[in-house]
């Protein structure tokens, strides 16, 4: 049922039509929406269990040291408690992810504050909280390091080397000759903080181990998560059991933003360990907000230095990027985050000479991990703010400097990947300038600032512009390695159930999959459901991360639907069937086979996909790119030095938009979270632990701090990699607005750039009070 | 780490006398009004084990404030919501309505009390500065009798109050206002709402015909161990004509009177600078009117 698109029809055309499709491009209702808003949806803390215990974690209060002893002091009936320490662990004490460096429970060397040391459980929820105060941990403290600089300078060496990974793209180095060909060389260093995901539902898992005599029969966990199959892989070695002996069930999940990509591996291990030690009683481990903020991963802090050389006409000629991430105390997903940061760091520009190097460094901070954007927001912040800074120094309008250097169809990226999508970034920029009335607004703002200055006024305004791309799916050949599957069942009544490991955590997975299947199958959306991710039932379709759900797994839903139709054609379903005839065919199939119709498809890489070389970092890094331009305005108040964003437009290219409201929601949410990253969200790390681990002190913007946003989708013609030419959209929006808002603040402050985010009022004050002419 | 709930028994007195009796007879009693501060302390485990005296069970306390002949009396169950919605109060004491609106969200505003804000003695309290700017008087009751303390003399140090363990704050009284005052209230937090003040000014000024400052109130949050009425800076300004020069003098004087600190929410430098800016903003806005 593929509908071929006429290229000329789509180029430079904004999306407002929904006439081509029956279901796609329409705002169908979320199938799970009513249950969510009426409180019927079952989140992990709502899940009823019997005879359960409440589990708690004893954590390190030092950043680096040797664990000597754990004392359980008088005043608590310890004999009623279940206690697990590293010694008890039946299998391997390693959180399975990329490296084998992180234990479930510390055995000897403590690497960061909040590191889990032991677990306790009791049936009295309040007593188990109180008991934590009666535990004394004996530690021999060791010197610790917290910053990228201290790690680079080897002030303390952690594990074998502080450098966890190093990747390189482009020229080995940029030669002196090339630099001398440039008329102006501009350098800048950019830093970003440890943003917290702050999903509304805290982390929570219920674990239960079933026994067969003394032997483990089954290890089961239920909970809030993004990647059920990661947890299966993590629990197998922990208990030394087979894949079939582990069952992971995702319950309704209240947000993830990457924060529930790898952390639930640890929590699942903890809950299951306590249940195992308790002889199989279910163990509930639901973090409260403080523990969640204190113990779980955040965005990797970064420090990025960019040196660029320009020709006198503004042509970008050389670009040298040195990208560094703080990994924290364990490696977690750092190599992948680092790789993604590197693969986005040069921005949507053409440049004859590029050299980019990326390194990640161990410290004794809490481990940093996955967060929407996955390294990209750090890289894009640096490059996009740098381009604005260059524009100021070159005295060229930031829009014009970009236009001069925008990547074009057929250009080669620093990885050697040829841009073979028919991109038209000039159009993206033009639409954005038009929509925001950029040229006039910039002029009006400068006049406004002049008149404020001369009248002693205390308001300043600024406008900021940024552009970026985001590579969807896993980088390189990741998807092929992943080997994802999607399945479907059809019952006699014509009800279709989609089986995939993808989770719904608010972003619209269920709706999107149901829409795609409905479009292909030609049946109402009400006849289709998506099965709850339960690893005993659904196939592994890969994790719910990396903007891959729609483009990769959605495509498999499309192919699986086609496979299902093929099966039905065997029982006489004709070409132009009605929904009624579909039902009859379903019945006919069951009459004939007397079983559920089950079809399954496997990921297939597009035949023409370019190779990716993991060693040299050359080739096609991503199968598809999405594009965006943000233009926003801020008002800076010189009484309290606050910067408030009060105008915001985004123009977005993400292939075909399957559900306009969900897509716009992703953009608005990503933009808002990015404004938090740029202006508000400050994780105060004291000795690597989050000191402001409360909602009241970790400031995220509220609706009162976020302007209404004007969002527009455009389409570039695109090879049909995704379903119906859709791409992913989850991460694209969060990449650039932090730089746009920083650029707008700089514009308001007479081109004084604040290059480390969040740009808190305290930082604006320093510029306002010290710089001339503000 | 959370507090252990069984460590906090609750007593439910039905009359004020009974409550005062309990306070006189037992030690380690904590009045419980809206509980919006207490609940946060319990959540963070910093509230010492004690017996809670539930003020909601006392029949004598009506929730609605008493307002007659320009006198306003807030009782132990009067919430911010009352000050926001009672139009007579909004007109008579606008700072109360503005402060009430700045405190958290409706859910908290409908539960949290003015007296709880006073007795919690946080230097960052947002309700106290508005009350203090209106020369609020506190009525303290115990089994032995009653006494009155001006709010601006109530605090003696960080969380130190002129309040005995057997006493309950039973009323906040605001005297009638004479005409001619101009009010100013500005709270500075990192975001627009739901923010703990990094500094705040509740100011009132009365200028006479010749632009001379007849009287003034300058009350600040979060720049001293407790809500600070800047009496010295007030006296620099009182009886002097309002001019740019005197504004400079006041901006100088306030620096000696405040003692802000660095903490996880902000820095001393920022609080000093913005506090000065607030005084200037307040006085400048009256310069030309
Ligand atoms: C989400 C949230 C947001 C908040 N935002 C703000 C804000 O923006 N600004 C702000 O100032 N505050 C804020 N608060 C704090 C709190 O709401 C206020 O301080 C409130 O006024 C406290 O009143 P209460 O009735 O809840 O006090 P309670 O918590 O019941 O009591 C507070 C203290 O006062 C004592 N007490 C209460 N009544 C009496 C009495 N009659 N006599 C003697 N002692 C008494 C109690 O023993 C306790 O020590 C916030 C709280 C929350 C939970």
GROMACS .gro file of C-alpha atoms in nm, chain A residues 30-376:
model
  347
   30UNK     CA    1  -0.399   0.804   2.188
   31UNK     CA    2  -0.534   0.456   2.263
   32UNK     CA    3  -0.395   0.471   2.617
   33UNK     CA    4  -0.477   0.838   2.671
   34UNK     CA    5  -0.809   0.811   2.857
   35UNK     CA    6  -0.667   0.563   3.108
   36UNK     CA    7  -0.380   0.799   3.176
   37UNK     CA    8  -0.588   1.108   3.238
   38UNK     CA    9  -0.848   0.925   3.444
   39UNK     CA   10  -0.593   0.757   3.667
   40UNK     CA   11  -0.675   0.405   3.550
   41UNK     CA   12  -0.334   0.343   3.398
   42UNK     CA   13  -0.121   0.115   3.612
   43UNK     CA   14   0.217   0.264   3.691
   44UNK     CA   15   0.460   0.053   3.889
   45UNK     CA   16   0.363   0.197   4.227
   46UNK     CA   17  -0.002   0.113   4.148
   47UNK     CA   18   0.074  -0.251   4.080
   48UNK     CA   19  -0.071  -0.462   4.361
   49UNK     CA   20   0.143  -0.734   4.514
   50UNK     CA   21   0.094  -0.959   4.813
   51UNK     CA   22   0.326  -1.055   5.092
   52UNK     CA   23   0.581  -0.807   4.965
   53UNK     CA   24   0.879  -0.632   5.120
   54UNK     CA   25   1.001  -0.278   5.066
   55UNK     CA   26   1.360  -0.251   4.952
   56UNK     CA   27   1.607   0.029   5.022
   57UNK     CA   28   1.963   0.096   4.920
   58UNK     CA   29   2.255   0.177   5.147
   59UNK     CA   30   2.471   0.423   4.957
   60UNK     CA   31   2.814   0.575   4.975
   61UNK     CA   32   2.849   0.923   5.121
   62UNK     CA   33   3.207   0.957   4.999
   63UNK     CA   34   3.318   1.007   4.642
   64UNK     CA   35   3.617   0.776   4.640
   65UNK     CA   36   3.741   0.524   4.893
   66UNK     CA   37   3.783   0.167   5.005
   67UNK     CA   38   3.482   0.005   5.163
   68UNK     CA   39   3.597  -0.150   5.492
   69UNK     CA   40   3.284  -0.253   5.669
   70UNK     CA   41   2.912  -0.199   5.705
   71UNK     CA   42   2.782  -0.188   6.062
   72UNK     CA   43   2.419  -0.246   6.143
   73UNK     CA   44   2.370  -0.060   6.469
   74UNK     CA   45   2.140  -0.131   6.762
   75UNK     CA   46   1.791   0.012   6.770
   76UNK     CA   47   1.651  -0.177   6.472
   77UNK     CA   48   1.526  -0.538   6.470
   78UNK     CA   49   1.783  -0.638   6.208
   79UNK     CA   50   1.689  -1.004   6.233
   80UNK     CA   51   1.357  -0.919   6.069
   81UNK     CA   52   1.536  -0.766   5.772
   82UNK     CA   53   1.657  -0.914   5.447
   83UNK     CA   54   2.007  -0.784   5.381
   84UNK     CA   55   2.209  -0.827   5.063
   85UNK     CA   56   2.574  -0.734   5.022
   86UNK     CA   57   2.812  -0.801   4.735
   87UNK     CA   58   2.915  -1.132   4.897
   88UNK     CA   59   2.566  -1.274   4.851
   89UNK     CA   60   2.546  -1.227   4.476
   90UNK     CA   61   2.484  -1.566   4.308
   91UNK     CA   62   2.628  -1.479   3.966
   92UNK     CA   63   2.844  -1.202   3.826
   93UNK     CA   64   2.847  -0.874   4.017
   94UNK     CA   65   2.857  -0.666   3.701
   95UNK     CA   66   2.591  -0.441   3.551
   96UNK     CA   67   2.593  -0.568   3.193
   97UNK     CA   68   2.609  -0.279   2.949
   98UNK     CA   69   2.924  -0.190   2.754
   99UNK     CA   70   3.219  -0.234   2.989
  100UNK     CA   71   3.227  -0.466   3.287
  101UNK     CA   72   3.332  -0.193   3.528
  102UNK     CA   73   3.020  -0.125   3.733
  103UNK     CA   74   2.908  -0.360   4.011
  104UNK     CA   75   2.553  -0.398   4.138
  105UNK     CA   76   2.691  -0.358   4.488
  106UNK     CA   77   3.033  -0.222   4.572
  107UNK     CA   78   3.285  -0.487   4.670
  108UNK     CA   79   3.588  -0.279   4.750
  109UNK     CA   80   3.656   0.051   4.571
  110UNK     CA   81   3.385   0.315   4.591
  111UNK     CA   82   3.390   0.530   4.277
  112UNK     CA   83   3.128   0.794   4.349
  113UNK     CA   84   2.884   0.933   4.603
  114UNK     CA   85   2.551   0.746   4.614
  115UNK     CA   86   2.712   0.425   4.494
  116UNK     CA   87   2.506   0.126   4.614
  117UNK     CA   88   2.684  -0.066   4.891
  118UNK     CA   89   2.415  -0.296   5.028
  119UNK     CA   90   2.041  -0.358   5.016
  120UNK     CA   91   1.788  -0.399   5.293
  121UNK     CA   92   1.421  -0.495   5.287
  122UNK     CA   93   1.139  -0.520   5.537
  123UNK     CA   94   0.761  -0.538   5.521
  124UNK     CA   95   0.721  -0.209   5.712
  125UNK     CA   96   0.776   0.070   5.462
  126UNK     CA   97   0.847   0.326   5.735
  127UNK     CA   98   1.079   0.105   5.934
  128UNK     CA   99   1.298   0.033   5.635
  129UNK     CA  100   1.342   0.409   5.585
  130UNK     CA  101   1.427   0.455   5.949
  131UNK     CA  102   1.671   0.164   5.943
  132UNK     CA  103   1.889   0.348   5.692
  133UNK     CA  104   1.980   0.588   5.973
  134UNK     CA  105   2.116   0.297   6.177
  135UNK     CA  106   2.370   0.185   5.924
  136UNK     CA  107   2.726   0.301   5.957
  137UNK     CA  108   2.964   0.256   5.670
  138UNK     CA  109   3.336   0.237   5.738
  139UNK     CA  110   3.539   0.373   5.449
  140UNK     CA  111   3.901   0.460   5.393
  141UNK     CA  112   3.877   0.776   5.187
  142UNK     CA  113   4.091   0.827   4.880
  143UNK     CA  114   4.168   1.146   4.693
  144UNK     CA  115   3.906   1.217   4.430
  145UNK     CA  116   3.867   1.415   4.108
  146UNK     CA  117   3.556   1.575   3.971
  147UNK     CA  118   3.635   1.793   3.671
  148UNK     CA  119   3.738   1.711   3.316
  149UNK     CA  120   4.055   1.918   3.370
  150UNK     CA  121   4.160   1.727   3.683
  151UNK     CA  122   4.095   1.401   3.506
  152UNK     CA  123   4.295   1.511   3.201
  153UNK     CA  124   4.582   1.619   3.423
  154UNK     CA  125   4.574   1.283   3.595
  155UNK     CA  126   4.551   1.433   3.943
  156UNK     CA  127   4.420   1.091   4.041
  157UNK     CA  128   4.423   0.789   3.812
  158UNK     CA  129   4.101   0.590   3.816
  159UNK     CA  130   4.087   0.233   3.690
  160UNK     CA  131   4.375   0.191   3.441
  161UNK     CA  132   4.338   0.525   3.271
  162UNK     CA  133   4.114   0.826   3.313
  163UNK     CA  134   4.055   0.839   2.940
  164UNK     CA  135   3.769   0.599   2.873
  165UNK     CA  136   3.742   0.643   2.495
  166UNK     CA  137   3.878   0.853   2.215
  167UNK     CA  138   3.729   0.883   1.866
  168UNK     CA  139   3.837   1.092   1.572
  169UNK     CA  140   3.681   1.215   1.251
  170UNK     CA  141   3.832   1.398   0.957
  171UNK     CA  142   4.184   1.525   0.907
  172UNK     CA  143   4.439   1.406   1.158
  173UNK     CA  144   4.519   1.766   1.218
  174UNK     CA  145   4.474   2.091   1.036
  175UNK     CA  146   4.800   2.201   0.885
  176UNK     CA  147   4.956   2.540   0.930
  177UNK     CA  148   4.913   2.595   0.558
  178UNK     CA  149   4.540   2.564   0.589
  179UNK     CA  150   4.529   2.806   0.881
  180UNK     CA  151   4.733   3.057   0.684
  181UNK     CA  152   4.481   3.034   0.400
  182UNK     CA  153   4.221   3.171   0.643
  183UNK     CA  154   4.166   3.543   0.679
  184UNK     CA  155   4.027   3.521   1.029
  185UNK     CA  156   4.063   3.255   1.295
  186UNK     CA  157   3.819   3.245   1.586
  187UNK     CA  158   3.839   3.019   1.885
  188UNK     CA  159   3.600   2.951   2.171
  189UNK     CA  160   3.544   2.710   2.457
  190UNK     CA  161   3.195   2.600   2.554
  191UNK     CA  162   3.077   2.416   2.863
  192UNK     CA  163   2.752   2.244   2.953
  193UNK     CA  164   2.626   2.112   3.286
  194UNK     CA  165   2.483   1.786   3.414
  195UNK     CA  166   2.119   1.822   3.317
  196UNK     CA  167   1.875   1.593   3.497
  197UNK     CA  168   1.607   1.403   3.301
  198UNK     CA  169   1.337   1.472   3.564
  199UNK     CA  170   1.076   1.231   3.433
  200UNK     CA  171   0.759   1.278   3.639
  201UNK     CA  172   0.744   0.917   3.753
  202UNK     CA  173   1.049   0.825   3.957
  203UNK     CA  174   1.239   0.503   3.895
  204UNK     CA  175   1.061   0.198   4.027
  205UNK     CA  176   1.086  -0.179   3.995
  206UNK     CA  177   0.917  -0.475   4.158
  207UNK     CA  178   1.125  -0.792   4.154
  208UNK     CA  179   1.025  -1.150   4.221
  209UNK     CA  180   1.224  -1.472   4.199
  210UNK     CA  181   1.051  -1.810   4.168
  211UNK     CA  182   1.227  -2.123   4.287
  212UNK     CA  183   1.225  -2.483   4.184
  213UNK     CA  184   1.346  -2.641   4.507
  214UNK     CA  185   1.665  -2.449   4.580
  215UNK     CA  186   1.730  -2.358   4.220
  216UNK     CA  187   1.611  -2.042   4.056
  217UNK     CA  188   1.320  -2.110   3.824
  218UNK     CA  189   1.241  -1.762   3.704
  219UNK     CA  190   1.356  -1.408   3.774
  220UNK     CA  191   1.079  -1.156   3.698
  221UNK     CA  192   1.071  -0.780   3.719
  222UNK     CA  193   0.801  -0.524   3.646
  223UNK     CA  194   0.861  -0.154   3.625
  224UNK     CA  195   0.921   0.180   3.465
  225UNK     CA  196   1.173   0.140   3.185
  226UNK     CA  197   1.275   0.210   2.826
  227UNK     CA  198   1.462  -0.108   2.739
  228UNK     CA  199   1.312  -0.435   2.872
  229UNK     CA  200   1.561  -0.651   2.681
  230UNK     CA  201   1.861  -0.465   2.828
  231UNK     CA  202   1.732  -0.579   3.164
  232UNK     CA  203   1.702  -0.941   3.049
  233UNK     CA  204   2.066  -0.929   2.942
  234UNK     CA  205   2.165  -0.772   3.274
  235UNK     CA  206   1.980  -1.020   3.494
  236UNK     CA  207   2.107  -1.336   3.320
  237UNK     CA  208   2.470  -1.313   3.441
  238UNK     CA  209   2.367  -1.166   3.777
  239UNK     CA  210   2.176  -1.484   3.861
  240UNK     CA  211   2.363  -1.710   3.623
  241UNK     CA  212   2.042  -1.813   3.446
  242UNK     CA  213   1.925  -1.867   3.088
  243UNK     CA  214   1.739  -1.609   2.884
  244UNK     CA  215   1.415  -1.807   2.919
  245UNK     CA  216   1.444  -1.781   3.296
  246UNK     CA  217   1.415  -1.403   3.294
  247UNK     CA  218   1.094  -1.213   3.240
  248UNK     CA  219   1.076  -0.833   3.221
  249UNK     CA  220   0.748  -0.646   3.198
  250UNK     CA  221   0.720  -0.275   3.135
  251UNK     CA  222   0.442  -0.105   3.328
  252UNK     CA  223   0.301   0.233   3.223
  253UNK     CA  224   0.601   0.462   3.226
  254UNK     CA  225   0.579   0.826   3.325
  255UNK     CA  226   0.859   0.972   3.119
  256UNK     CA  227   1.211   0.855   3.054
  257UNK     CA  228   1.416   1.100   2.846
  258UNK     CA  229   1.697   0.844   2.846
  259UNK     CA  230   1.700   0.830   3.225
  260UNK     CA  231   1.528   0.493   3.207
  261UNK     CA  232   1.753   0.351   2.939
  262UNK     CA  233   2.028   0.194   3.149
  263UNK     CA  234   1.954   0.277   3.513
  264UNK     CA  235   1.665   0.026   3.544
  265UNK     CA  236   1.924  -0.249   3.486
  266UNK     CA  237   2.070  -0.167   3.828
  267UNK     CA  238   1.739  -0.124   4.005
  268UNK     CA  239   1.602  -0.446   3.856
  269UNK     CA  240   1.909  -0.630   3.980
  270UNK     CA  241   1.862  -0.486   4.327
  271UNK     CA  242   1.493  -0.569   4.357
  272UNK     CA  243   1.549  -0.921   4.222
  273UNK     CA  244   1.846  -0.980   4.454
  274UNK     CA  245   1.638  -0.889   4.759
  275UNK     CA  246   1.352  -1.111   4.643
  276UNK     CA  247   1.594  -1.398   4.583
  277UNK     CA  248   1.743  -1.358   4.932
  278UNK     CA  249   1.391  -1.330   5.078
  279UNK     CA  250   1.301  -1.667   4.932
  280UNK     CA  251   1.089  -1.528   4.653
  281UNK     CA  252   0.871  -1.267   4.821
  282UNK     CA  253   0.808  -0.974   4.587
  283UNK     CA  254   1.024  -0.674   4.665
  284UNK     CA  255   0.912  -0.322   4.582
  285UNK     CA  256   1.178  -0.062   4.517
  286UNK     CA  257   1.025   0.270   4.422
  287UNK     CA  258   1.256   0.566   4.461
  288UNK     CA  259   1.131   0.890   4.609
  289UNK     CA  260   1.233   1.206   4.428
  290UNK     CA  261   1.534   1.277   4.647
  291UNK     CA  262   1.682   0.933   4.606
  292UNK     CA  263   1.609   0.939   4.235
  293UNK     CA  264   1.793   1.268   4.189
  294UNK     CA  265   2.073   1.166   4.423
  295UNK     CA  266   2.144   0.825   4.273
  296UNK     CA  267   2.060   0.820   3.904
  297UNK     CA  268   2.243   0.930   3.590
  298UNK     CA  269   2.235   1.275   3.431
  299UNK     CA  270   2.356   1.432   3.108
  300UNK     CA  271   2.734   1.417   3.059
  301UNK     CA  272   2.891   1.757   3.135
  302UNK     CA  273   3.103   1.875   2.845
  303UNK     CA  274   3.384   2.106   2.759
  304UNK     CA  275   3.431   2.171   2.390
  305UNK     CA  276   3.689   2.392   2.222
  306UNK     CA  277   3.635   2.498   1.862
  307UNK     CA  278   3.878   2.677   1.639
  308UNK     CA  279   3.746   2.793   1.304
  309UNK     CA  280   3.909   2.969   1.014
  310UNK     CA  281   3.712   3.187   0.770
  311UNK     CA  282   3.785   3.342   0.434
  312UNK     CA  283   3.724   3.714   0.414
  313UNK     CA  284   3.382   3.657   0.253
  314UNK     CA  285   3.270   3.447   0.548
  315UNK     CA  286   3.336   3.106   0.394
  316UNK     CA  287   3.418   2.849   0.656
  317UNK     CA  288   3.753   2.702   0.559
  318UNK     CA  289   3.883   2.511   0.860
  319UNK     CA  290   3.735   2.368   1.172
  320UNK     CA  291   3.921   2.204   1.460
  321UNK     CA  292   3.701   2.061   1.735
  322UNK     CA  293   3.820   1.920   2.065
  323UNK     CA  294   3.528   1.759   2.246
  324UNK     CA  295   3.548   1.632   2.603
  325UNK     CA  296   3.288   1.465   2.820
  326UNK     CA  297   3.286   1.395   3.192
  327UNK     CA  298   3.194   1.026   3.222
  328UNK     CA  299   3.159   1.015   3.600
  329UNK     CA  300   3.258   0.717   3.812
  330UNK     CA  301   3.157   0.438   3.573
  331UNK     CA  302   3.149   0.408   3.197
  332UNK     CA  303   2.780   0.321   3.155
  333UNK     CA  304   2.686   0.427   2.798
  334UNK     CA  305   2.964   0.684   2.766
  335UNK     CA  306   3.130   0.548   2.449
  336UNK     CA  307   2.800   0.567   2.259
  337UNK     CA  308   2.720   0.912   2.393
  338UNK     CA  309   3.067   1.030   2.299
  339UNK     CA  310   3.036   0.885   1.953
  340UNK     CA  311   2.704   1.056   1.892
  341UNK     CA  312   2.838   1.387   2.022
  342UNK     CA  313   3.129   1.359   1.782
  343UNK     CA  314   2.908   1.272   1.485
  344UNK     CA  315   2.704   1.591   1.533
  345UNK     CA  316   2.972   1.838   1.635
  346UNK     CA  317   3.039   2.006   1.299
  347UNK     CA  318   2.684   2.122   1.245
  348UNK     CA  319   2.496   2.150   0.915
  349UNK     CA  320   2.784   2.324   0.740
  350UNK     CA  321   3.024   2.253   0.458
  351UNK     CA  322   3.386   2.298   0.541
  352UNK     CA  323   3.688   2.197   0.335
  353UNK     CA  324   3.908   2.107   0.631
  354UNK     CA  325   3.765   1.949   0.942
  355UNK     CA  326   3.934   1.773   1.229
  356UNK     CA  327   3.727   1.659   1.525
  357UNK     CA  328   3.844   1.467   1.826
  358UNK     CA  329   3.633   1.337   2.112
  359UNK     CA  330   3.741   1.203   2.448
  360UNK     CA  331   3.561   1.099   2.764
  361UNK     CA  332   3.711   1.114   3.112
  362UNK     CA  333   3.648   0.923   3.431
  363UNK     CA  334   3.593   1.125   3.747
  364UNK     CA  335   3.444   1.054   4.088
  365UNK     CA  336   3.112   1.217   4.001
  366UNK     CA  337   2.794   1.015   3.981
  367UNK     CA  338   2.799   0.819   3.654
  368UNK     CA  339   2.653   1.017   3.365
  369UNK     CA  340   2.434   0.840   3.115
  370UNK     CA  341   2.170   0.852   2.850
  371UNK     CA  342   1.961   1.166   2.813
  372UNK     CA  343   1.749   1.272   2.516
  373UNK     CA  344   1.994   1.386   2.251
  374UNK     CA  345   2.264   1.155   2.382
  375UNK     CA  346   2.568   1.384   2.350
  376UNK     CA  347   2.423   1.585   2.063
   0.00000   0.00000   0.00000
